[in-house]
PDB file of C-alpha atoms in Angstrom:
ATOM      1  CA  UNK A   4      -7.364  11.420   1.906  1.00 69.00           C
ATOM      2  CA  UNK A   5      -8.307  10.438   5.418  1.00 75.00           C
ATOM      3  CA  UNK A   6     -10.594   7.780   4.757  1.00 91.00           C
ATOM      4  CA  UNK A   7      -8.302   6.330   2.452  1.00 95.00           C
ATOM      5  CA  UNK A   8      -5.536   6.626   5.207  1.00 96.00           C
ATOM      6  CA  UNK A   9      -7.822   4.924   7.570  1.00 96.00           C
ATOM      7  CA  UNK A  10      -9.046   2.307   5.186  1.00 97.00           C
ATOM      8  CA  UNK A  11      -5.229   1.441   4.190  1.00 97.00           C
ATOM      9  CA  UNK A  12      -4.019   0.997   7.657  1.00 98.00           C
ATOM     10  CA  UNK A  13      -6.605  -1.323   8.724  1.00 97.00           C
ATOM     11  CA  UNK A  14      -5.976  -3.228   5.624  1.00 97.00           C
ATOM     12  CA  UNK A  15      -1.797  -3.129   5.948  1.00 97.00           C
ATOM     13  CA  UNK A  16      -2.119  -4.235   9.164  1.00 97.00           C
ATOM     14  CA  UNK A  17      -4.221  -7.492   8.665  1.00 98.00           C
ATOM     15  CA  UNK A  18      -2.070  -7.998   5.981  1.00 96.00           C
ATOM     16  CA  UNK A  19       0.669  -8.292   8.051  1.00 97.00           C
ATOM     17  CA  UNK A  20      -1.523  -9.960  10.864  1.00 98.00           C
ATOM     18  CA  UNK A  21      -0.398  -7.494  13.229  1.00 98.00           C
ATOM     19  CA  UNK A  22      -2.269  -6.464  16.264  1.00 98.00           C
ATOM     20  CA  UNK A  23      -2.835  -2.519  16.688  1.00 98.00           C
ATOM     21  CA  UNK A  24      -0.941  -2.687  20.008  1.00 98.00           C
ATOM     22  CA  UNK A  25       2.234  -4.562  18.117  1.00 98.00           C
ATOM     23  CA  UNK A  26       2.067  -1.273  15.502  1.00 98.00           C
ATOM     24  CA  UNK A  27       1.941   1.008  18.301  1.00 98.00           C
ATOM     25  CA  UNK A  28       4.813  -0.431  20.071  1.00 97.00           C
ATOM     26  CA  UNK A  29       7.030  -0.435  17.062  1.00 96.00           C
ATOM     27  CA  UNK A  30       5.895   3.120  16.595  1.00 97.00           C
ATOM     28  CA  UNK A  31       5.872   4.065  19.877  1.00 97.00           C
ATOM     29  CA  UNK A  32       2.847   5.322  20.897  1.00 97.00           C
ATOM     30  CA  UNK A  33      -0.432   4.138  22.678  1.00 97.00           C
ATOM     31  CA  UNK A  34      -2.690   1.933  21.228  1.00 98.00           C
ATOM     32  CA  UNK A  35      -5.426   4.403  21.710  1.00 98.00           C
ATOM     33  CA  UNK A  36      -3.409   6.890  19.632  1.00 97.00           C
ATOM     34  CA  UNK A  37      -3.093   3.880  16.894  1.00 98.00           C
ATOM     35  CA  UNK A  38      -6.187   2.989  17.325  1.00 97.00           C
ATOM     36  CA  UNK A  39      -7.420   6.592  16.157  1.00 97.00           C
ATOM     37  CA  UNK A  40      -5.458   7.151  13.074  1.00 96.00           C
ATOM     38  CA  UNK A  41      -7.475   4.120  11.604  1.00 96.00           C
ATOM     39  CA  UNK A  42     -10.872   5.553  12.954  1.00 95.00           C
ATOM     40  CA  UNK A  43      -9.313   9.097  11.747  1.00 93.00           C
ATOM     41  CA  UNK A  44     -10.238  11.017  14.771  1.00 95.00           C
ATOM     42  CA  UNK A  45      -6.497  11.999  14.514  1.00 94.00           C
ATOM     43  CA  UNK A  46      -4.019  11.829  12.201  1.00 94.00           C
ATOM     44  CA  UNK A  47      -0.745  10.801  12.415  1.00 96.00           C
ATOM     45  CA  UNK A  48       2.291  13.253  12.335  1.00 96.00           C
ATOM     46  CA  UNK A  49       5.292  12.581   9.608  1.00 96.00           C
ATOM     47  CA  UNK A  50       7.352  10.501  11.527  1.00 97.00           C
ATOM     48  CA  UNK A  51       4.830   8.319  12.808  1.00 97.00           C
ATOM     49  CA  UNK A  52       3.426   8.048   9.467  1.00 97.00           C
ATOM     50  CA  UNK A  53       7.151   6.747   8.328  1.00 97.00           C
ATOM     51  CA  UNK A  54       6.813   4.413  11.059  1.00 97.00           C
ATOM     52  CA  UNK A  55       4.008   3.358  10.236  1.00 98.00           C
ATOM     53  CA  UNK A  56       4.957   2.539   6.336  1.00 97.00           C
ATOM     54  CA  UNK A  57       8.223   1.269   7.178  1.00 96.00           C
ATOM     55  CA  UNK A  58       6.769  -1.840   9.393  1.00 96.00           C
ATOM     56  CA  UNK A  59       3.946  -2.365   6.598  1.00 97.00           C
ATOM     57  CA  UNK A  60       6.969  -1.944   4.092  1.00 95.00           C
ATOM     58  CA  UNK A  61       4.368   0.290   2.098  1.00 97.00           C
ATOM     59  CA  UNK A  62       5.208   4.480   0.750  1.00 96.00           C
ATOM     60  CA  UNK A  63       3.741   7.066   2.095  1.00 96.00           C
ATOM     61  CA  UNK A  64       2.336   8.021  -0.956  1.00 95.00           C
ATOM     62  CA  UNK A  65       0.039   4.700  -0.903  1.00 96.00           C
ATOM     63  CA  UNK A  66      -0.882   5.226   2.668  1.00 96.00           C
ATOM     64  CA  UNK A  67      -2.126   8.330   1.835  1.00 95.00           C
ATOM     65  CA  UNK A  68      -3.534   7.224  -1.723  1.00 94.00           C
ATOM     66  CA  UNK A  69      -1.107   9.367  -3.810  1.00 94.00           C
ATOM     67  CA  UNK A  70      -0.725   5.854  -5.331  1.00 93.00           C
ATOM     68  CA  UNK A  71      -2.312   2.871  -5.789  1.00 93.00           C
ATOM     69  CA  UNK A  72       1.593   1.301  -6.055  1.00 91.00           C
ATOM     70  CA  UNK A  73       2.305  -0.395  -1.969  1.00 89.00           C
ATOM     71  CA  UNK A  74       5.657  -0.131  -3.298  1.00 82.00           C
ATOM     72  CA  UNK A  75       8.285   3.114  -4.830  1.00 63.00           C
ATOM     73  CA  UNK A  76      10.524   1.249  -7.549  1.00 59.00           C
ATOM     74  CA  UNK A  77      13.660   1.125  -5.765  1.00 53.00           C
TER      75      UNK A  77
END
């Protein structure tokens, strides 16, 4: 699960052509601290993590690779 976590992040957030310092802010948190959930020397706690999905407007699930689906059918 972590490397997929990692992997998915990085990807989300050139998707979105965001800089890691832009997610942190929204998050709010350091860059470092952004910087290691997509090197996965930490992982991010819940509510980051819903941060984190709600500005790549991805689920959790897929972040975590529960799913392969960016998207819950709403």
């Amino acid at each position: 699960m972590r490397d997929i976590l990692a992997k998915r992040l990085k990807q989300c957030r050139k998707e979105k052509r965001l800089t890691q310092n832009e997610v942190a802010i929204y998050c709010d948190i350091t860059e470092k601290a952004y910087q290691n959930y997509e090197l996965m020397t930490r992982e991010p706690k819940l509510e980051i993590l819903r941060k984190i999905a709600d500005i790549f407007d991805v689920s959790i699930d897929y972040l975590v690779g529960r799913t392969d689906k960016k998207q819950v059918n709403k």
